Every structure is written in C-alpha cells, then in structure tokens.
Coordinates of C-alpha atoms in Angstrom, one line a residue:
M73 CA 6.4 23.8 -2.1
N74 CA 5.4 22.5 1.4
V75 CA 6.4 19.4 3.3
N76 CA 2.7 18.1 3.1
K77 CA 2.4 18.8 -0.6
V78 CA 5.7 17.0 -1.3
R79 CA 4.7 13.9 0.8
A80 CA 1.2 13.8 -1.1
C81 CA 3.6 13.2 -4.3
C82 CA 5.8 11.1 -3.3
A83 CA 2.7 8.6 -1.7
I84 CA 0.9 9.0 -5.0
V85 CA 4.7 8.1 -7.1
I86 CA 5.1 5.2 -4.9
A87 CA 1.5 4.0 -4.8
M88 CA 1.4 3.6 -8.9
M89 CA 5.1 2.1 -9.1
T90 CA 3.7 -0.5 -6.2
L91 CA 0.7 -1.2 -8.3
D92 CA 2.6 -1.7 -11.1
A93 CA 5.3 -3.8 -9.6
V94 CA 1.9 -6.0 -7.6
A95 CA 1.3 -6.7 -11.2
Q96 CA 4.4 -8.3 -12.5
S97 CA 5.7 -10.1 -9.4
K98 CA 4.0 -13.3 -9.4
P99 CA 7.2 -15.8 -10.7
I100 CA 6.7 -18.3 -13.8
A101 CA 7.9 -21.0 -13.4
Y102 CA 9.2 -23.5 -16.2
P103 CA 9.4 -27.1 -15.9
S104 CA 13.1 -27.5 -16.9
K105 CA 13.1 -31.0 -16.2
G106 CA 9.8 -32.5 -18.4
Q107 CA 7.4 -32.1 -15.1
S108 CA 3.8 -32.6 -16.4
A109 CA 1.1 -30.1 -16.0
Q110 CA -0.2 -32.5 -13.3
Q111 CA 3.1 -32.5 -11.2
Q112 CA 3.9 -28.1 -11.4
Q113 CA 0.4 -28.1 -9.9
K114 CA 1.0 -30.5 -7.3
D115 CA 4.6 -29.2 -6.7
D116 CA 2.8 -25.5 -6.6
G117 CA 0.7 -26.1 -4.4
A118 CA 3.4 -27.9 -2.1
C119 CA 5.9 -24.8 -2.6
Y120 CA 2.6 -22.8 -1.4
S121 CA 2.3 -24.2 1.8
W122 CA 5.8 -23.7 2.5
A123 CA 5.8 -20.7 1.6
K124 CA 3.7 -19.7 3.7
S125 CA 4.5 -21.1 6.4
N126 CA 8.1 -20.5 6.5
T127 CA 7.4 -17.1 6.0
G128 CA 4.5 -16.6 8.0
I129 CA 2.8 -14.9 4.6
D130 CA -0.5 -16.0 3.4
P131 CA -0.2 -14.6 -0.9
T132 CA -4.2 -14.5 -1.1
T133 CA -4.6 -12.1 2.3
A134 CA -0.9 -10.2 1.7
S135 CA -2.2 -8.9 -1.8
A136 CA -5.6 -7.9 -1.0
A137 CA -6.2 -4.0 0.0
P138 CA -6.7 -3.0 3.1
P139 CA -9.6 -1.8 4.1
P140 CA -10.5 2.5 3.7
Q141 CA -10.1 4.2 7.2
G142 CA -12.2 6.5 8.3
G143 CA -15.8 7.4 7.7
P144 CA -18.3 10.3 7.2
A145 CA -16.0 12.3 9.2
V146 CA -12.5 11.2 8.0
G147 CA -10.0 13.9 9.3
G148 CA -9.6 11.4 12.3
G149 CA -9.8 15.3 13.8
E150 CA -7.9 17.7 11.4
R151 CA -10.5 19.5 10.1
V152 CA -11.8 20.2 13.9
G153 CA -7.6 21.4 14.8
G154 CA -7.9 23.5 11.6
A155 CA -10.6 25.0 12.2
A156 CA -10.1 26.4 15.3
R157 CA -6.7 27.0 14.2
G158 CA -8.5 29.1 11.9
A159 CA -10.5 30.9 14.0
A160 CA -8.3 32.0 16.9
G161 CA -5.7 33.7 13.8
G162 CA -9.4 34.9 12.0
A163 CA -10.1 36.6 16.1
V164 CA -6.8 38.6 16.3
I165 CA -7.1 39.5 12.9
G166 CA -10.4 40.7 13.3
A167 CA -9.7 42.4 16.2
I168 CA -7.1 44.3 14.7
A169 CA -10.1 45.2 11.6
G170 CA -12.8 45.9 14.4
D171 CA -14.8 42.4 13.8
A172 CA -13.2 40.1 16.2
G173 CA -16.1 37.2 15.8
K174 CA -16.4 38.0 12.3
G175 CA -12.8 37.2 11.6
A176 CA -13.0 34.0 13.5
A177 CA -16.0 32.9 11.8
I178 CA -14.1 33.2 8.3
G179 CA -10.9 32.4 10.0
A180 CA -12.5 29.1 11.3
A181 CA -13.9 28.2 7.5
T182 CA -10.9 28.2 5.8
G183 CA -9.1 25.9 8.1
T184 CA -11.8 23.8 7.7
V185 CA -11.0 23.5 4.1
A186 CA -7.2 23.7 4.8
G187 CA -7.7 20.8 7.8
G188 CA -9.8 19.1 5.0
M189 CA -7.3 19.2 2.5
R190 CA -4.6 17.9 5.0
A191 CA -6.4 14.6 6.3
R192 CA -7.1 13.9 2.2
Q193 CA -3.0 14.2 2.1
N194 CA -2.3 12.2 5.3
K195 CA -4.9 9.7 3.9
R196 CA -3.1 9.2 0.7
T197 CA 0.4 8.7 2.4
Q198 CA -1.3 6.0 4.3
E199 CA -3.0 4.0 1.6
A200 CA 0.3 4.3 0.0
N201 CA 2.5 2.7 2.5
A202 CA 0.0 0.1 3.4
Q203 CA 0.5 -0.9 -0.4
A204 CA 3.9 -0.7 -0.1
Q205 CA 4.2 -3.2 2.7
S206 CA 1.7 -5.1 1.0
Q207 CA 4.3 -5.4 -1.9
G208 CA 7.2 -6.1 0.2
A209 CA 5.2 -8.8 1.7
M210 CA 4.5 -10.7 -1.4
S211 CA 8.2 -10.0 -2.9
T212 CA 9.5 -12.5 0.3
Y213 CA 6.3 -14.6 -0.2
Y214 CA 7.7 -15.6 -3.8
R215 CA 11.0 -15.2 -3.0
A216 CA 10.6 -18.8 -0.8
W217 CA 8.1 -20.3 -3.3
A218 CA 10.6 -19.6 -6.0
A219 CA 12.9 -21.2 -4.4
C220 CA 11.2 -24.2 -3.6
M221 CA 10.1 -24.4 -7.3
Q222 CA 14.4 -24.4 -7.9
G223 CA 14.1 -27.2 -5.5
R224 CA 12.2 -29.2 -7.5
G225 CA 13.9 -29.0 -10.7
Y226 CA 11.9 -25.4 -12.1
S227 CA 13.6 -22.8 -14.1
I228 CA 11.9 -19.5 -12.5
Q229 CA 11.7 -16.3 -14.2

C-alpha cells in the first residue's frame, strides 16, 4: 500500500470521526439552581457572546463546511504533471520498442489518469484536515461557553 492510499484512508477515517463528534459536541446546560427557561435563554445568549469574544470563534461560521476548492480543472496541476511524467516514461519505453511517439501517447494518457487520482486524494485529505480544524475550534468555543454557563449556576453535560 503506497503512502497516498494510507493518507486517503486516514483522511476518510478522520472525517467520519469528526462528523460524528460535531453531531455530539454541543454541551447541554441543566438549570441546577431552578432558573426559568427564559433566564436560561438569556444566560445562553450572554455566554454565547462572552465565549465568542474570548475565543474569537463564532460557532455559526466555524461549524460551516469550507467551500469546495477547485473547479472544472480540479487537480492543481497533478494531471498535467502526471501526463508529462507518463509521456517521458512512455517515450523511453517506446524508443526501446521502436515507436517513441506511440509510447509517449500511451504514457501521457496513463499519467493523466494517475494525476487525477492523486488530485482527488489530495482534495479528500484537505477536506478532512479542514473539518478537523473546524471541530477543534468548536471544541474550544464550547469549553468557554460551558465555563460561562457553569459560572451562572448550570450543570453541563
């Protein structure tokens, strides 16, 4: 198994764990001193503002997935690079076999496919890393929010 496949597998596992953690990450505040629902809502808003200003993290933007990178030419040059490497290798093999041009064409096509695979693996890894970073930010925010709510007399789970 090559390094890129291992990275892609790790990225997928991290993304799945992160998505599961995001769904379970917001702590629950229980009014342990008999606070009314209206008071709890008021305290929640105050703690939201306090945690946001003290951590610099806004949970409404931090939990949103980053916009996908790339467009029709997804790959950031991996396909072109793969085609060039494949053409060079194919030309060498083709020259040995007697037809360098045909070998270069076959190598370029194969290199383009390999470059596309590499581009997709890199994109999956980047998405998983962005998701993990977002989860870390949310965890920091929720720790601050929980500290504020505990200070106002709530039990946090």
